[in-house]
Structure formats: C-alpha cells, structure tokens
C-alpha cells in the first residue's frame, strides 16, 4: 500500500538558503498537524537555474497531486519572475517586504544577491570566527592564553549542564566570547570559587539542570558510574546552586530550554549589564 | 557636536528572537547605505510586556525624531494587537503570511508561542546536540571512539582552512555529524591518504584556501613562523589539492566563502549522494 503523498516544501534562495529555511520552519511550526517533505534549493542565482527549479516544482506537483509550498528569499527581479511561473503557493519574503521598506526608508534597495553575508558583514563575520576559536580554546576550564580577560562571559555549572553548546552558539550567532568552566566536587569542598574565576566574578553566569535530566545525560556517557548516579547528580547540582547563591552569581535552569533560549537569556543579561550596547 | 541620530531597529519576538533577527538582517542587508541602532526584545509573551515595549519604542521615537523599524515574529493575537499601537514601521512576519498559509493548507494555525523550538522539534534538537558533541570529539584528527563510522561527512584540508567552524556549523544548523581531519606535510610525502581516511573515501570532502589568505590567518596565530610563511602555505595548499585531485575527492575553495555558504554547498553534495534525502 503506497503512502499518501505529502506536500513538498521548497526553500529557495540565491544564497545559502538559511533565511528561507528559518522563515519556513518558523511559519510551518504554527501548523503542527501539517506533515511535509522538504527540498533545499540554494544558489538559484540565474534565470536558467530558476527555470530548472520551476520544472522540478512542477514535477513534484504532478507526482503528488498537491501544490508545493515555496519559501523564497530570491531578490533579483529576473530570477523572481521565473519562479513566479511555478504552480505553487509562494511565500516571497523580499517581494512582500522590500517595497514598503524602500518607501519607509526613502531609499532604493540594491536587489543584490547574497548580501546577508556580504562585504558589509565582513567585520562581524571575523568576530564570529574569533569568538568560535575563543570558545574552543576556553572550553571546559581550559585557559589557553593564561587569562580570561578577553571573555565577554564565563559560563559555570556542573559537568553536562549545557555549557559547551551554549558557548559555541553564543559565538556563532552573536560573536560573543564565552569561556566555560566546570564546577567540580573539589570546588564544593573548598566552599569557594575556583581561583581563576575570582578575578572575573562580574562575568560569571551559571547554568543549572534538574538532577534527573542530568543523570540521564551522564548515563549515556558513562553508564552505571557514580558520576552518572542520581544521588551524585543531586548532590552536585545542589552544591553548585548553593555556591552560585552564596556568591551572588546569576543563573538559569537549562533543563527545558533549548540552546537558543539559553543564549537569548544570556544576551539579555549582557545587554542589561550595559556592556553590550554595541552588539 | 552631537551625532545625527540614527533610526532604531527592534527585533521583537515571544521567543528567542532568532527568526525576527534573521528576517531583519536579511531585509536590511538590501539597504547598504542605511545606518541604524539595534535593540533585541525577546520573550514578549504577554500584553503587559508588549505595552512596556511600545513605551520604549515611543521613547526612542521622541529622542531620535525618527520612526523606528520593528521586525516582529509575535504570534499571539492579544500581544500583536498591543504592538500595532506603536508609531513605527512594523514588519509582521506571522500577520503577513499565516493567513494565506492557513487558506492554502486548509487548516488553522495554532498561534502558539515559541513553536520554533517546541516539542515537535525535540527529536531534531537532540540530534543537533549529539552532532555538536560528535564534531568536538572528532575535531582536528581526533578519533575519540576509535572509528569514523558514524560520521556523515569528513572534512579534510590543511591546517586553518576552515574545517572546525564548518563542522560545528553543520552540526548546529543541520544536525550533520562532521569529523575533520588535517592534511599535514607527512601525508604529502607519503603520497597517500592517512590510514583512518582510506576506509571512508566516500565521506571525504576537501576545503582549500588561497595561500595568501592562509598565510595571513596563520600569521595571526604564529607570527614569523615557517608554518605561516607564504612559501610554505603555497606548498601545502598545492600538495593538498594534488592529493584531492589524485584521490577524486570533491572540494571547494573556502577563501571568499562564509561558513554558511561552505555548509550549504556541503549539504547540496550530501543530498546529491542521496544519503540525506531525510534531512
């Protein structure tokens, strides 16, 4: 028995397609019942490529009997015109919003391809790469250049509380230099912050996590170890929280949050500290 | 002399604000002459928060004498209604596109907050975290679990050709497990692929880079070293290219490409190999 055909969703762009895909995921997430196949079509930067794509869209329509949905960030008028020949529901980002923005700003848009990561972005692009390298060389308590002076933020928390992915995401998305430093049982016994952190108290930000979830994550890494036992996780989380409270360090619970959400909270914190007015 | 006031751009969301910011950056990149200040306003998930924000927008307008631009991914009707009271140019993603999509799909949208990384996404979210951990434990020739069997792709290239940031981006954006393996002078002398790579030839993908750019990047790391000298960079890049050609390994030039662009090319390659029809 053949499957019922699904609708196909196309993400069409003259560049990488990241914006088209982000836009599409975001809109379609409002239709949880809607089940679909996905096709990425990046680098559609000439009318001939758009023609090939239109044929592909038509083929999918004939095969499934269903009108495809197209999320497009095409910007060149000649290429856009070809796409609009397709028998599909087209969500056209630039076609919809650029005209009104041109009128509001009182200036024409360039209709130039791939501006998103173009020349203008170069400085911020370099900053993102530097921030990624910083996160990697200051991961898990490593202090490669002997100092945390350059860190914008230092994430602390018990092992596997989400510090590393969050540091990397802060670097990639926001060009923020995030170091991360694990809190280990020795720190709790000493009842004091690890020495390298004492100098940078204002940059510290804590991640905590429900002990049950932590035990689950650690089990996958080291099954049946003391490290992964619920009892040990409970104790570590409790002591880390006590330390953060005692030292007045802001923290959030990562248990039910995505990296994106944790990072957005941290960005708000940085903005409040007035250190990131320029980000 | 005071600066001429700039327009202020707000990214408003009931979640993290990533989509609103992506949308705004993408549209504003079409106006390279337009200079602006940015304000992120995430987690606007109640009418009272929207009221505070509207006041903030009005204050900015009074201070600068210029109508702010607002990129919004608010989805709850009661919150959206409050925002629309602001004297601003509002680019409303959901308000614009959800209605037509509802009619096309023949189903109502949920108007639910924070769907982007909601429950539906959970499986793919776990896959992204696993892919990040994979990239970190298979970075720079490390083969932590003794095998590259689980890799979806293995990036090869000379030191500092962009392998690590690309691997991390593939993991975060696409949940692709990317290992990376540096090509070093010993490999060129041997005139053969490093042993661990021979078993996985079909997964190899090369990054090359202009020797001038490579020398520049390496200079920042190790000034005045042989490693960073233009002569040495030229030789390494040439030999790496010869090796990739000899072995029939696909490759791209990373010199003028962003991580996002390199990753999009790699995703196309993976799709062509039919291994990623499900991504």
mmCIF file of C-alpha atoms in Angstrom, chain A residues 7 16 18-19 21-23 25-34 38-40 42-43 67-69 71 73 75 89 91-94 96-98 100-102 104-105 107-113 115-117 120 125-126 128-130 132-133 136 139 144 160 164-165 168-169 172-174 213 220-221 257-261 264-265 267-268 271 277 279, chain B residues 7 16 18-19 21-23 25-34 38-40 42-43 67-69 71 73 75 89 91-94 96-98 100-102 104-105 107-113 115-117 120 125-126 128-130 132-133 136 139 144 160 164-165 168-169 172-174 213 220-221 257-261 264-265 267-268 271 277 279:
data_model
loop_
_atom_site.group_PDB
_atom_site.id
_atom_site.type_symbol
_atom_site.label_atom_id
_atom_site.label_comp_id
_atom_site.label_asym_id
_atom_site.label_seq_id
_atom_site.Cartn_x
_atom_site.Cartn_y
_atom_site.Cartn_z
ATOM 1 C CA UNK A 7 3.053 18.176 0.259
ATOM 2 C CA UNK A 16 22.727 29.622 1.260
ATOM 3 C CA UNK A 18 19.391 29.774 5.687
ATOM 4 C CA UNK A 19 16.965 32.687 5.843
ATOM 5 C CA UNK A 21 14.616 27.834 5.817
ATOM 6 C CA UNK A 22 14.423 29.729 9.125
ATOM 7 C CA UNK A 23 11.398 31.613 7.819
ATOM 8 C CA UNK A 25 10.337 26.416 9.761
ATOM 9 C CA UNK A 26 9.068 29.269 11.852
ATOM 10 C CA UNK A 27 5.809 29.648 9.885
ATOM 11 C CA UNK A 28 5.165 25.918 9.496
ATOM 12 C CA UNK A 29 5.731 25.296 13.207
ATOM 13 C CA UNK A 30 2.347 27.014 13.604
ATOM 14 C CA UNK A 31 0.781 24.039 11.789
ATOM 15 C CA UNK A 32 1.765 21.071 13.973
ATOM 16 C CA UNK A 33 -0.623 18.753 12.100
ATOM 17 C CA UNK A 34 0.971 19.521 8.741
ATOM 18 C CA UNK A 38 11.487 19.278 2.394
ATOM 19 C CA UNK A 39 13.714 20.293 -0.510
ATOM 20 C CA UNK A 40 16.505 22.835 -0.210
ATOM 21 C CA UNK A 42 20.161 27.211 -2.568
ATOM 22 C CA UNK A 43 22.278 29.225 -5.030
ATOM 23 C CA UNK A 67 0.571 22.192 -4.810
ATOM 24 C CA UNK A 68 4.041 22.651 -3.295
ATOM 25 C CA UNK A 69 4.750 25.428 -0.781
ATOM 26 C CA UNK A 71 9.589 29.850 0.815
ATOM 27 C CA UNK A 73 14.370 34.785 -0.484
ATOM 28 C CA UNK A 75 15.972 39.010 -4.770
ATOM 29 C CA UNK A 89 1.993 28.685 -3.012
ATOM 30 C CA UNK A 91 5.873 32.921 0.284
ATOM 31 C CA UNK A 92 8.044 35.689 -1.156
ATOM 32 C CA UNK A 93 9.995 37.436 1.606
ATOM 33 C CA UNK A 94 11.654 40.221 -0.374
ATOM 34 C CA UNK A 96 6.460 41.297 0.172
ATOM 35 C CA UNK A 97 8.541 43.467 2.480
ATOM 36 C CA UNK A 98 11.159 45.322 0.400
ATOM 37 C CA UNK A 100 7.226 49.066 1.906
ATOM 38 C CA UNK A 101 10.715 49.298 3.476
ATOM 39 C CA UNK A 102 12.012 51.272 0.468
ATOM 40 C CA UNK A 104 9.677 53.982 4.693
ATOM 41 C CA UNK A 105 13.445 54.485 4.429
ATOM 42 C CA UNK A 107 15.930 54.835 -0.459
ATOM 43 C CA UNK A 108 16.041 52.080 -3.078
ATOM 44 C CA UNK A 109 17.197 48.577 -2.148
ATOM 45 C CA UNK A 110 20.065 47.077 -4.106
ATOM 46 C CA UNK A 111 18.338 43.821 -5.134
ATOM 47 C CA UNK A 112 21.812 42.346 -4.816
ATOM 48 C CA UNK A 113 22.346 38.641 -4.306
ATOM 49 C CA UNK A 115 24.006 40.374 0.784
ATOM 50 C CA UNK A 116 23.340 38.570 4.007
ATOM 51 C CA UNK A 117 26.947 37.546 4.416
ATOM 52 C CA UNK A 120 29.296 44.692 4.898
ATOM 53 C CA UNK A 125 31.996 37.658 10.344
ATOM 54 C CA UNK A 126 35.610 37.817 11.513
ATOM 55 C CA UNK A 128 32.243 35.375 14.923
ATOM 56 C CA UNK A 129 35.154 33.209 13.792
ATOM 57 C CA UNK A 130 37.359 34.672 16.537
ATOM 58 C CA UNK A 132 34.340 30.351 17.939
ATOM 59 C CA UNK A 133 38.082 29.931 18.322
ATOM 60 C CA UNK A 136 37.114 26.205 21.725
ATOM 61 C CA UNK A 139 36.204 25.184 26.823
ATOM 62 C CA UNK A 144 44.826 28.556 26.873
ATOM 63 C CA UNK A 160 26.999 18.251 31.246
ATOM 64 C CA UNK A 164 29.796 23.938 25.762
ATOM 65 C CA UNK A 165 26.961 24.029 23.186
ATOM 66 C CA UNK A 168 29.563 27.763 20.768
ATOM 67 C CA UNK A 169 26.132 29.088 19.943
ATOM 68 C CA UNK A 172 28.340 31.670 16.104
ATOM 69 C CA UNK A 173 25.146 33.650 16.469
ATOM 70 C CA UNK A 174 26.262 36.724 18.417
ATOM 71 C CA UNK A 213 17.804 15.042 33.498
ATOM 72 C CA UNK A 220 24.557 7.903 28.097
ATOM 73 C CA UNK A 221 28.192 8.881 28.506
ATOM 74 C CA UNK A 257 15.391 25.223 27.451
ATOM 75 C CA UNK A 258 16.980 24.976 24.016
ATOM 76 C CA UNK A 259 20.476 26.356 23.412
ATOM 77 C CA UNK A 260 18.848 29.216 21.524
ATOM 78 C CA UNK A 261 16.695 30.101 24.517
ATOM 79 C CA UNK A 264 18.856 34.649 24.312
ATOM 80 C CA UNK A 265 18.548 34.918 28.112
ATOM 81 C CA UNK A 267 22.210 38.134 25.723
ATOM 82 C CA UNK A 268 19.505 39.930 27.704
ATOM 83 C CA UNK A 271 22.580 43.948 27.486
ATOM 84 C CA UNK A 277 25.016 48.125 23.864
ATOM 85 C CA UNK A 279 26.060 44.103 19.917
ATOM 86 C CA UNK B 7 16.971 55.066 13.207
ATOM 87 C CA UNK B 16 14.355 33.928 21.421
ATOM 88 C CA UNK B 18 16.375 34.499 16.258
ATOM 89 C CA UNK B 19 13.830 34.410 13.449
ATOM 90 C CA UNK B 21 16.656 38.985 13.734
ATOM 91 C CA UNK B 22 17.393 36.755 10.738
ATOM 92 C CA UNK B 23 14.444 38.324 8.923
ATOM 93 C CA UNK B 25 19.244 41.370 8.899
ATOM 94 C CA UNK B 26 18.313 39.755 5.633
ATOM 95 C CA UNK B 27 15.981 42.588 4.562
ATOM 96 C CA UNK B 28 18.194 45.428 5.801
ATOM 97 C CA UNK B 29 21.240 43.996 4.021
ATOM 98 C CA UNK B 30 19.470 45.187 0.861
ATOM 99 C CA UNK B 31 19.974 48.778 2.094
ATOM 100 C CA UNK B 32 23.754 49.052 2.474
ATOM 101 C CA UNK B 33 23.559 52.833 2.959
ATOM 102 C CA UNK B 34 21.173 52.521 5.887
ATOM 103 C CA UNK B 38 19.656 47.670 17.066
ATOM 104 C CA UNK B 39 17.544 46.575 20.043
ATOM 105 C CA UNK B 40 16.631 42.962 20.744
ATOM 106 C CA UNK B 42 12.880 38.637 23.065
ATOM 107 C CA UNK B 43 10.327 36.863 25.287
ATOM 108 C CA UNK B 67 10.143 56.314 13.290
ATOM 109 C CA UNK B 68 11.662 53.024 14.459
ATOM 110 C CA UNK B 69 11.574 49.898 12.288
ATOM 111 C CA UNK B 71 10.706 43.227 12.827
ATOM 112 C CA UNK B 73 7.545 37.373 14.992
ATOM 113 C CA UNK B 75 2.110 35.319 17.198
ATOM 114 C CA UNK B 89 7.139 50.715 10.631
ATOM 115 C CA UNK B 91 7.309 44.190 9.508
ATOM 116 C CA UNK B 92 4.972 41.496 10.830
ATOM 117 C CA UNK B 93 6.055 38.017 9.700
ATOM 118 C CA UNK B 94 3.138 35.967 11.018
ATOM 119 C CA UNK B 96 1.505 38.780 6.796
ATOM 120 C CA UNK B 97 1.980 35.141 5.887
ATOM 121 C CA UNK B 98 -0.062 32.968 8.286
ATOM 122 C CA UNK B 100 -2.646 32.906 3.260
ATOM 123 C CA UNK B 101 -0.908 29.730 4.510
ATOM 124 C CA UNK B 102 -3.997 28.770 6.557
ATOM 125 C CA UNK B 104 -3.657 27.177 1.267
ATOM 126 C CA UNK B 105 -3.267 24.320 3.755
ATOM 127 C CA UNK B 107 -6.180 24.226 8.409
ATOM 128 C CA UNK B 108 -5.961 26.799 11.204
ATOM 129 C CA UNK B 109 -2.591 27.735 12.708
ATOM 130 C CA UNK B 110 -2.141 27.365 16.448
ATOM 131 C CA UNK B 111 -0.958 30.918 17.183
ATOM 132 C CA UNK B 112 1.138 29.229 19.856
ATOM 133 C CA UNK B 113 4.219 30.876 21.305
ATOM 134 C CA UNK B 115 6.815 26.764 18.490
ATOM 135 C CA UNK B 116 10.095 27.100 16.679
ATOM 136 C CA UNK B 117 11.912 25.006 19.239
ATOM 137 C CA UNK B 120 7.829 18.808 17.799
ATOM 138 C CA UNK B 125 17.100 19.106 18.791
ATOM 139 C CA UNK B 126 18.674 16.037 20.395
ATOM 140 C CA UNK B 128 21.819 18.621 16.863
ATOM 141 C CA UNK B 129 23.308 18.325 20.360
ATOM 142 C CA UNK B 130 24.660 14.863 19.510
ATOM 143 C CA UNK B 132 27.873 19.073 18.211
ATOM 144 C CA UNK B 133 29.378 16.571 20.616
ATOM 145 C CA UNK B 136 34.011 18.237 19.163
ATOM 146 C CA UNK B 139 37.898 17.611 15.647
ATOM 147 C CA UNK B 144 37.766 9.520 20.108
ATOM 148 C CA UNK B 160 43.388 26.639 9.219
ATOM 149 C CA UNK B 164 36.457 23.261 12.512
ATOM 150 C CA UNK B 165 33.959 26.141 12.252
ATOM 151 C CA UNK B 168 30.381 22.946 14.157
ATOM 152 C CA UNK B 169 28.021 24.862 11.901
ATOM 153 C CA UNK B 172 24.230 23.171 14.879
ATOM 154 C CA UNK B 173 22.267 24.060 11.766
ATOM 155 C CA UNK B 174 21.682 20.693 10.130
ATOM 156 C CA UNK B 213 44.777 34.212 2.815
ATOM 157 C CA UNK B 220 47.925 35.860 13.450
ATOM 158 C CA UNK B 221 48.435 32.557 15.245
ATOM 159 C CA UNK B 257 33.028 31.935 1.330
ATOM 160 C CA UNK B 258 31.322 32.228 4.695
ATOM 161 C CA UNK B 259 30.845 29.164 6.900
ATOM 162 C CA UNK B 260 27.157 29.274 5.972
ATOM 163 C CA UNK B 261 27.989 29.129 2.272
ATOM 164 C CA UNK B 264 25.218 24.934 2.138
ATOM 165 C CA UNK B 265 27.491 23.562 -0.614
ATOM 166 C CA UNK B 267 24.573 19.947 2.168
ATOM 167 C CA UNK B 268 23.954 20.007 -1.599
ATOM 168 C CA UNK B 271 21.753 15.490 -0.922
ATOM 169 C CA UNK B 277 17.017 12.617 1.455
ATOM 170 C CA UNK B 279 17.398 15.832 6.189
#
